Each structure stands twice: as structure tokens, then as C-alpha cells.
Amino acid sequence: MTRAHLSAFLLATAGAPGMVVGQAATSTAPSTVAAYVRPAPPGQLVEVGGRRLHVDCKGSETGPTVMIEAGLSQFTAHSTYGKAQDLIAVFAHVCTYDRAGLGWSDGVAGARTHDDMVDDLHRLIGSIQLRNQRDRRLVLVGHSMGGLLVRLYAERHPADVAGIILVDATPEATLFGEGAIAERKAMVTKINAGLAAAKPGVPLVPMGAETPAEVMLAFTPEVIATVRKEYEAIDRIPDAKRGATGYGLLGSLPLTVIRRGRTATPTSAEDESWRTMQEALTTLSTRSELIVAQNAGHVIPYDRPDVVADAVRRMVLGLPKR
């Protein structure tokens, strides 16, 4: 596989892992890969069982904590979720973090599962929890594949969670058809081919001198190897969790479902199927609402951060006072 092919593949995966959406990975300027220096983390590195996770918290230290769970292969600081986080920080305490091996978080040897990821988040919350916070409740915001993770967190730690916001979240039904399984297999094959010729710490894609160091970080082999693990984790989801409500029902937990409003012209069968599945997510709770993010594609937190922030504001303001 050529570097050009690898670049195209990376740009096609979840908005390109860790990139500012819309930022080009390649450039006509001379490559500066050899001069790449890993940037300092914008947040803090927190110890979780002998490893460190990168977390960046902003805003008031009163009220519940809003924790944003990223989509597959995304790391969060100053990228896809930064705009929404800054808007939320005006009225709430809000954190983004990088899952193990993504962004500035330490990697983990061996395979990963969604249970492992939820365990990490729980340990992280316990470590930062939030040292000056009197209100220990959580509002979890899950984008794309992160929607499954926040639902799993609520299933395993229901007493911690005050509300959930699903942002164009992945339904179980999209993951296990023959086409989806074949697509993941092809993606892992491409990643393996790219990693075979990689040098540690050196981005796999040539980039121009104007490319931010954070974007280069997203294309280092260490991060790309974690992207592979996150794809492979989907195929480790137990059979019992592969049904329509496999990641659990939410009872009467406050739930907001935000779906993308942008569709093909004319609207495609895929658009209609996605709309139906997003609306079905509202049935996970008896206290739910559906919001359509007009003029937004799948990456709603970047396209319409105001929609995400407004949904968080309404949920936080609607919680009982502590």
C-alpha cells in the first residue's frame, strides 16, 4: 500500500483519528516527518492502575461533571470536541479524555474490549473525582461509537450517572451485518500494511511544515496501532450484547438523542435507515427527547457544537439541585 493510499484510508476513518475535522493530512509542502516532535499534553496525565490517561477538564467545579466519550479512533483535546467543550465550560464542569493508546494516553499491551475501556473511564473518574467536586454525579456525552461506551458505563455504574446524551451514536444493529464485518476486516488489513513499514514515533503520512504537531501525533504508528485495536474490539463484543438493546436499557434516566440533519440529495435509503435507528434509541429511556442537528453531518460536535452544548445545558439545569 502506498503512502497516498494510507493517507486516504486514514482520512476515511472516523473523520481521521484525532484530527481537526476538515484538516488535510497531506500537503504540497515538503514533508517534515523527520522533524516531528511529540507535543506536550494540553491537559493532565492521571495515574490509573500503573498507566496514565490524558484528561482535560474545564469550567466550574460546582454541579455535576460532564464527561465526553469520543468516537472510534478519536482523541479529543483541541480537535473534534474542543468547540463543544469550550461552550459547555461556560456553565458546567466538562472533561474530555483520550482512551488508552490514543492522543497522550499511555498504551496497553494486548487486545482491548469495551469493558476494558469502561474500566479505564471508571478509574479515571475515581482518580480525578473530582478533587474539589462536591457533586459526584455524571452527565455522559457519547459520540458515535462512544455512545455504546457511555451506555455500558451506565449499565455497570448506574448510581454514578445522572443523564446521558447520545450524539449520532452507533446503534448495535449497524455493527454485525456481513458488510460491516467485512469492512472492519479490510480496514485492519490496511492498517497492518501501513504499520509494517512504520518507524516508532514517526507519522505514517508525509505532512507539510504547517501541519500542527497534534495532527502529526494522530498519525504515529503507536496511535494507529490503537485504532486497529478499537476496530478489533468490536468483534470481541459478546453475542449477548449484539441485539438492539444489547448495551442495556436506561430505565427512567434522562436521555437526549441528537441525530445528524444533513442527508444526501435526494435522501438515500441509508439516510432513512439511520434516522429510524436514531429515533429508536429514544426508547432506551422513558425520559428521552430527540434533537435533529440541522446542517450537521455525523461529526455533530464539530459541525454544530452549539447544539451539543444546548442539550447539555438543558439536561444539567433539569437535574435536582444538590
Short mmCIF file of C-alpha atoms in Angstrom, two decimals:
data_model
loop_
_atom_site.label_atom_id
_atom_site.label_comp_id
_atom_site.label_asym_id
_atom_site.label_seq_id
_atom_site.Cartn_x
_atom_site.Cartn_y
_atom_site.Cartn_z
CA MET A 1 0.00 0.00 0.00
CA THR A 2 1.39 3.39 -0.96
CA ARG A 3 1.53 6.35 1.42
CA ALA A 4 -1.13 8.05 -0.69
CA HIS A 5 -3.44 5.08 -0.17
CA LEU A 6 -2.71 5.08 3.56
CA SER A 7 -3.50 8.79 3.78
CA ALA A 8 -6.83 8.23 2.04
CA PHE A 9 -7.60 5.37 4.42
CA LEU A 10 -6.77 7.45 7.49
CA LEU A 11 -8.91 10.35 6.35
CA ALA A 12 -11.80 7.92 5.88
CA THR A 13 -11.66 6.57 9.42
CA ALA A 14 -13.87 8.41 11.90
CA GLY A 15 -13.01 11.78 10.49
CA ALA A 16 -9.31 10.86 10.70
CA PRO A 17 -8.21 9.87 14.19
CA GLY A 18 -7.63 12.84 16.41
CA MET A 19 -7.63 15.36 13.58
CA VAL A 20 -9.44 18.63 13.46
CA VAL A 21 -12.26 17.69 11.13
CA GLY A 22 -11.63 19.10 7.69
CA GLN A 23 -7.86 19.44 8.25
CA ALA A 24 -5.96 17.95 5.33
CA ALA A 25 -3.41 15.31 6.25
CA THR A 26 -1.21 15.84 3.21
CA SER A 27 0.36 18.92 1.72
CA THR A 28 2.27 20.02 -1.34
CA ALA A 29 4.89 21.48 1.01
CA PRO A 30 7.98 19.40 1.81
CA SER A 31 7.43 16.69 4.38
CA THR A 32 8.68 17.41 7.90
CA VAL A 33 8.05 13.96 9.32
CA ALA A 34 11.71 13.54 10.30
CA ALA A 35 11.50 16.72 12.39
CA TYR A 36 8.36 15.67 14.25
CA VAL A 37 8.46 16.33 18.00
CA ARG A 38 5.66 14.98 20.19
CA PRO A 39 3.73 17.97 21.58
CA ALA A 40 3.11 18.50 25.28
CA PRO A 41 -0.33 17.40 26.50
CA PRO A 42 -2.80 20.25 26.92
CA GLY A 43 -4.41 18.58 29.95
CA GLN A 44 -3.08 16.40 32.75
CA LEU A 45 -1.85 12.82 32.85
CA VAL A 46 -3.67 10.87 35.56
CA GLU A 47 -2.49 7.57 37.02
CA VAL A 48 -4.93 4.68 36.55
CA GLY A 49 -3.51 1.36 37.69
CA GLY A 50 0.10 1.83 36.65
CA ARG A 51 -0.74 3.73 33.45
CA ARG A 52 -1.64 7.31 32.66
CA LEU A 53 -4.68 8.67 30.86
CA HIS A 54 -4.78 12.16 29.46
CA VAL A 55 -7.75 14.22 30.65
CA ASP A 56 -8.57 17.87 30.07
CA CYS A 57 -11.18 19.45 32.36
CA LYS A 58 -12.55 22.96 32.11
CA GLY A 59 -15.21 25.11 33.71
CA SER A 60 -16.85 25.38 37.09
CA GLU A 61 -16.09 22.93 39.88
CA THR A 62 -19.68 23.05 41.10
CA GLY A 63 -22.51 20.86 39.88
CA PRO A 64 -22.21 17.53 38.05
CA THR A 65 -19.33 16.68 35.75
CA VAL A 66 -19.95 16.38 32.03
CA MET A 67 -17.69 13.69 30.55
CA ILE A 68 -17.35 13.44 26.77
CA GLU A 69 -16.67 9.99 25.33
CA ALA A 70 -15.17 10.15 21.85
CA GLY A 71 -16.00 8.11 18.78
CA LEU A 72 -13.88 5.28 17.46
CA SER A 73 -10.25 6.30 16.88
CA GLN A 74 -10.82 9.89 18.01
CA PHE A 75 -8.79 11.66 20.63
CA THR A 76 -10.30 14.76 21.96
CA ALA A 77 -8.17 17.68 23.09
CA HIS A 78 -8.42 20.70 20.78
CA SER A 79 -9.93 18.63 17.99
CA THR A 80 -13.38 17.26 17.28
CA TYR A 81 -14.82 18.07 20.71
CA GLY A 82 -12.92 21.21 21.66
CA LYS A 83 -15.53 23.68 20.41
CA ALA A 84 -18.37 21.97 22.27
CA GLN A 85 -16.26 21.63 25.42
CA ASP A 86 -15.50 25.35 25.47
CA LEU A 87 -19.19 26.22 25.14
CA ILE A 88 -20.14 23.80 27.93
CA ALA A 89 -17.37 25.08 30.20
CA VAL A 90 -19.20 28.41 30.46
CA PHE A 91 -21.88 26.81 32.66
CA ALA A 92 -20.58 23.38 33.77
CA HIS A 93 -17.52 21.32 34.65
CA VAL A 94 -16.66 19.38 31.48
CA CYS A 95 -13.90 16.91 30.68
CA THR A 96 -12.56 15.24 27.58
CA TYR A 97 -10.06 12.39 27.74
CA ASP A 98 -8.04 10.11 25.49
CA ARG A 99 -8.67 6.39 25.73
CA ALA A 100 -5.62 4.19 26.30
CA GLY A 101 -3.16 4.45 23.42
CA LEU A 102 -4.85 7.44 21.79
CA GLY A 103 -3.58 11.00 21.96
CA TRP A 104 -1.39 11.47 25.01
CA SER A 105 -2.65 8.45 26.98
CA ASP A 106 -0.31 5.53 27.61
CA GLY A 107 -0.87 2.45 25.51
CA VAL A 108 -1.77 -1.01 26.76
CA ALA A 109 -0.25 -4.30 25.61
CA GLY A 110 -2.59 -6.90 24.18
CA ALA A 111 -6.17 -6.85 22.97
CA ARG A 112 -8.84 -4.43 24.18
CA THR A 113 -12.56 -4.76 24.84
CA HIS A 114 -15.31 -2.23 25.52
CA ASP A 115 -15.36 -3.47 29.12
CA ASP A 116 -11.67 -2.56 29.38
CA MET A 117 -12.42 0.94 28.10
CA VAL A 118 -15.24 1.42 30.61
CA ASP A 119 -12.99 0.16 33.41
CA ASP A 120 -10.42 2.78 32.44
CA LEU A 121 -13.00 5.55 32.44
CA HIS A 122 -14.29 4.48 35.85
CA ARG A 123 -10.77 4.51 37.30
CA LEU A 124 -10.09 7.88 35.70
CA ILE A 125 -13.24 9.39 37.16
CA GLY A 126 -12.31 7.96 40.56
CA SER A 127 -8.86 9.49 40.32
CA ILE A 128 -9.90 12.98 39.29
CA GLN A 129 -13.21 12.94 41.14
CA LEU A 130 -13.00 15.31 41.07
CA ARG A 131 -10.86 16.50 43.79
CA ASN A 132 -12.80 19.65 44.58
CA GLN A 133 -16.19 18.43 43.35
CA ARG A 134 -18.92 18.06 45.96
CA ASP A 135 -21.44 16.86 43.36
CA ARG A 136 -20.29 13.44 42.16
CA ARG A 137 -22.96 12.94 39.52
CA LEU A 138 -22.01 12.42 35.88
CA VAL A 139 -23.63 13.52 32.64
CA LEU A 140 -22.12 11.31 29.94
CA VAL A 141 -21.95 12.52 26.33
CA GLY A 142 -21.20 9.75 23.85
CA HIS A 143 -20.47 10.48 20.19
CA SER A 144 -20.64 7.75 17.55
CA MET A 145 -19.06 4.57 19.00
CA GLY A 146 -18.69 6.45 22.29
CA GLY A 147 -22.46 6.12 22.63
CA LEU A 148 -22.07 2.39 23.23
CA LEU A 149 -19.39 3.03 25.84
CA VAL A 150 -21.46 5.51 27.86
CA ARG A 151 -24.43 3.15 27.78
CA LEU A 152 -22.20 0.34 29.05
CA TYR A 153 -20.87 2.66 31.76
CA ALA A 154 -24.43 3.46 32.87
CA GLU A 155 -25.31 -0.22 32.92
CA ARG A 156 -22.33 -1.07 35.11
CA HIS A 157 -22.31 2.04 37.33
CA PRO A 158 -25.91 3.27 37.38
CA ALA A 159 -25.60 5.15 40.68
CA ASP A 160 -22.92 7.43 39.18
CA VAL A 161 -24.84 8.60 36.13
CA ALA A 162 -27.39 11.44 36.20
CA GLY A 163 -28.04 11.60 32.47
CA ILE A 164 -26.85 10.54 29.02
CA ILE A 165 -26.60 12.42 25.73
CA LEU A 166 -26.10 10.30 22.61
CA VAL A 167 -24.66 12.24 19.67
CA ASP A 168 -25.31 10.46 16.36
CA ALA A 169 -24.48 7.38 18.38
CA THR A 170 -23.74 3.98 16.90
CA PRO A 171 -26.65 1.53 17.27
CA GLU A 172 -25.78 -2.12 17.81
CA ALA A 173 -27.61 -3.05 14.61
CA THR A 174 -25.01 -1.34 12.40
CA LEU A 175 -22.06 -3.39 13.61
CA PHE A 176 -22.65 -7.03 12.84
CA GLY A 177 -24.01 -7.37 9.33
CA GLU A 178 -21.81 -9.13 6.78
CA GLY A 179 -20.89 -5.84 5.14
CA ALA A 180 -19.82 -4.20 8.40
CA ILE A 181 -17.72 -7.19 9.43
CA ALA A 182 -16.03 -7.32 6.01
CA GLU A 183 -15.34 -3.58 6.12
CA ARG A 184 -13.65 -3.87 9.53
CA LYS A 185 -11.55 -6.78 8.31
CA ALA A 186 -10.42 -4.77 5.28
CA MET A 187 -9.61 -1.77 7.49
CA VAL A 188 -7.46 -3.87 9.83
CA THR A 189 -5.63 -5.31 6.82
CA LYS A 190 -4.85 -1.81 5.56
CA ILE A 191 -3.64 -0.71 8.96
CA ASN A 192 -1.38 -3.75 9.23
CA ALA A 193 0.11 -2.98 5.83
CA GLY A 194 0.80 0.60 6.84
CA LEU A 195 2.34 -0.39 10.15
CA ALA A 196 4.63 -2.97 8.57
CA ALA A 197 6.93 -0.26 7.24
CA ALA A 198 6.46 2.22 10.11
CA LYS A 199 9.18 3.68 12.30
CA PRO A 200 8.42 4.23 16.01
CA GLY A 201 7.27 7.75 16.75
CA VAL A 202 7.33 8.82 13.09
CA PRO A 203 3.99 9.67 11.41
CA LEU A 204 2.98 7.26 8.68
CA VAL A 205 1.90 10.05 6.35
CA PRO A 206 4.14 12.82 4.93
CA MET A 207 2.97 16.23 6.11
CA GLY A 208 3.92 19.81 5.39
CA ALA A 209 5.67 22.19 7.72
CA GLU A 210 2.39 23.94 8.51
CA THR A 211 0.81 20.76 9.92
CA PRO A 212 0.15 21.09 13.69
CA ALA A 213 2.18 18.68 15.81
CA GLU A 214 -1.07 17.39 17.30
CA VAL A 215 -2.23 16.28 13.85
CA MET A 216 1.10 14.52 13.30
CA LEU A 217 0.64 12.78 16.65
CA ALA A 218 -2.62 11.26 15.37
CA PHE A 219 -0.72 9.52 12.56
CA THR A 220 2.11 7.98 14.58
CA PRO A 221 2.24 4.18 14.44
CA GLU A 222 1.57 3.92 18.18
CA VAL A 223 -1.78 5.70 17.78
CA ILE A 224 -2.66 3.90 14.54
CA ALA A 225 -1.98 0.54 16.23
CA THR A 226 -4.54 1.54 18.88
CA VAL A 227 -7.03 2.43 16.16
CA ARG A 228 -6.62 -1.17 14.97
CA LYS A 229 -7.33 -2.43 18.48
CA GLU A 230 -10.51 -0.36 18.64
CA TYR A 231 -11.74 -1.90 15.38
CA GLU A 232 -10.86 -5.37 16.64
CA ALA A 233 -12.67 -4.71 19.94
CA ILE A 234 -15.97 -4.57 18.07
CA ASP A 235 -15.57 -8.21 17.04
CA ARG A 236 -14.98 -9.11 20.70
CA ILE A 237 -18.39 -7.79 21.75
CA PRO A 238 -20.21 -10.77 23.33
CA ASP A 239 -23.17 -12.24 21.46
CA ALA A 240 -25.46 -11.24 24.33
CA LYS A 241 -24.73 -7.56 23.62
CA ARG A 242 -25.24 -7.63 19.86
CA GLY A 243 -29.02 -7.20 19.85
CA ALA A 244 -30.94 -3.93 19.55
CA THR A 245 -30.72 -3.22 23.31
CA GLY A 246 -27.60 -5.27 23.96
CA TYR A 247 -25.86 -2.40 25.72
CA GLY A 248 -28.74 -2.05 28.11
CA LEU A 249 -31.90 -0.09 28.75
CA LEU A 250 -31.73 3.12 30.77
CA GLY A 251 -34.99 2.95 32.70
CA SER A 252 -36.05 6.49 33.60
CA LEU A 253 -32.58 8.01 33.27
CA PRO A 254 -32.72 11.36 31.43
CA LEU A 255 -31.68 10.72 27.82
CA THR A 256 -31.16 13.07 24.89
CA VAL A 257 -30.58 11.67 21.40
CA ILE A 258 -29.06 14.06 18.86
CA ARG A 259 -29.01 12.89 15.26
CA ARG A 260 -27.48 14.50 12.20
CA GLY A 261 -29.74 16.55 9.97
CA ARG A 262 -27.60 16.55 6.83
CA THR A 263 -28.56 13.91 4.29
CA ALA A 264 -27.89 13.06 0.68
CA THR A 265 -29.90 14.80 -2.04
CA PRO A 266 -32.29 13.16 -2.56
CA THR A 267 -32.40 11.39 0.78
CA SER A 268 -30.96 7.89 0.47
CA ALA A 269 -32.17 4.59 1.89
CA GLU A 270 -29.11 4.68 4.18
CA ASP A 271 -30.19 8.09 5.48
CA GLU A 272 -33.68 6.80 6.22
CA SER A 273 -32.33 3.71 7.96
CA TRP A 274 -30.03 5.84 10.14
CA ARG A 275 -32.90 8.19 11.02
CA THR A 276 -35.07 5.23 12.06
CA MET A 277 -32.32 3.73 14.22
CA GLN A 278 -31.57 7.07 15.89
CA GLU A 279 -35.24 7.54 16.72
CA ALA A 280 -35.32 4.01 18.14
CA LEU A 281 -32.57 4.97 20.59
CA THR A 282 -35.07 7.26 22.35
CA THR A 283 -36.93 4.14 23.51
CA LEU A 284 -33.98 3.18 25.73
CA SER A 285 -35.37 5.51 28.42
CA THR A 286 -38.84 6.59 29.47
CA ARG A 287 -37.49 10.15 29.85
CA SER A 288 -36.00 10.92 26.46
CA GLU A 289 -36.00 13.58 23.80
CA LEU A 290 -34.83 13.68 20.18
CA ILE A 291 -32.95 16.64 18.67
CA VAL A 292 -32.09 17.00 14.98
CA ALA A 293 -28.83 18.88 14.40
CA GLN A 294 -29.66 20.78 11.23
CA ASN A 295 -26.84 21.31 8.71
CA ALA A 296 -24.64 18.80 10.56
CA GLY A 297 -23.15 15.54 9.40
CA HIS A 298 -22.03 12.68 11.60
CA VAL A 299 -19.43 14.78 13.43
CA ILE A 300 -22.05 16.96 15.12
CA PRO A 301 -19.75 18.21 17.94
CA TYR A 302 -17.59 19.87 15.28
CA ASP A 303 -20.30 20.92 12.82
CA ARG A 304 -22.80 22.15 15.43
CA PRO A 305 -21.11 22.42 18.84
CA ASP A 306 -23.89 24.79 19.88
CA VAL A 307 -26.48 22.02 19.55
CA VAL A 308 -24.48 19.72 21.81
CA ALA A 309 -23.83 22.49 24.36
CA ASP A 310 -27.52 23.49 24.44
CA ALA A 311 -28.56 19.87 25.04
CA VAL A 312 -26.07 19.58 27.90
CA ARG A 313 -27.27 22.86 29.38
CA ARG A 314 -30.91 21.73 29.42
CA MET A 315 -30.00 18.42 31.00
CA VAL A 316 -27.78 19.94 33.69
CA LEU A 317 -30.34 22.62 34.55
CA GLY A 318 -33.06 19.98 34.77
CA LEU A 319 -31.25 17.87 37.36
CA PRO A 320 -32.28 18.16 41.01
CA LYS A 321 -30.16 20.62 42.98
CA ARG A 322 -27.55 19.21 45.33
#
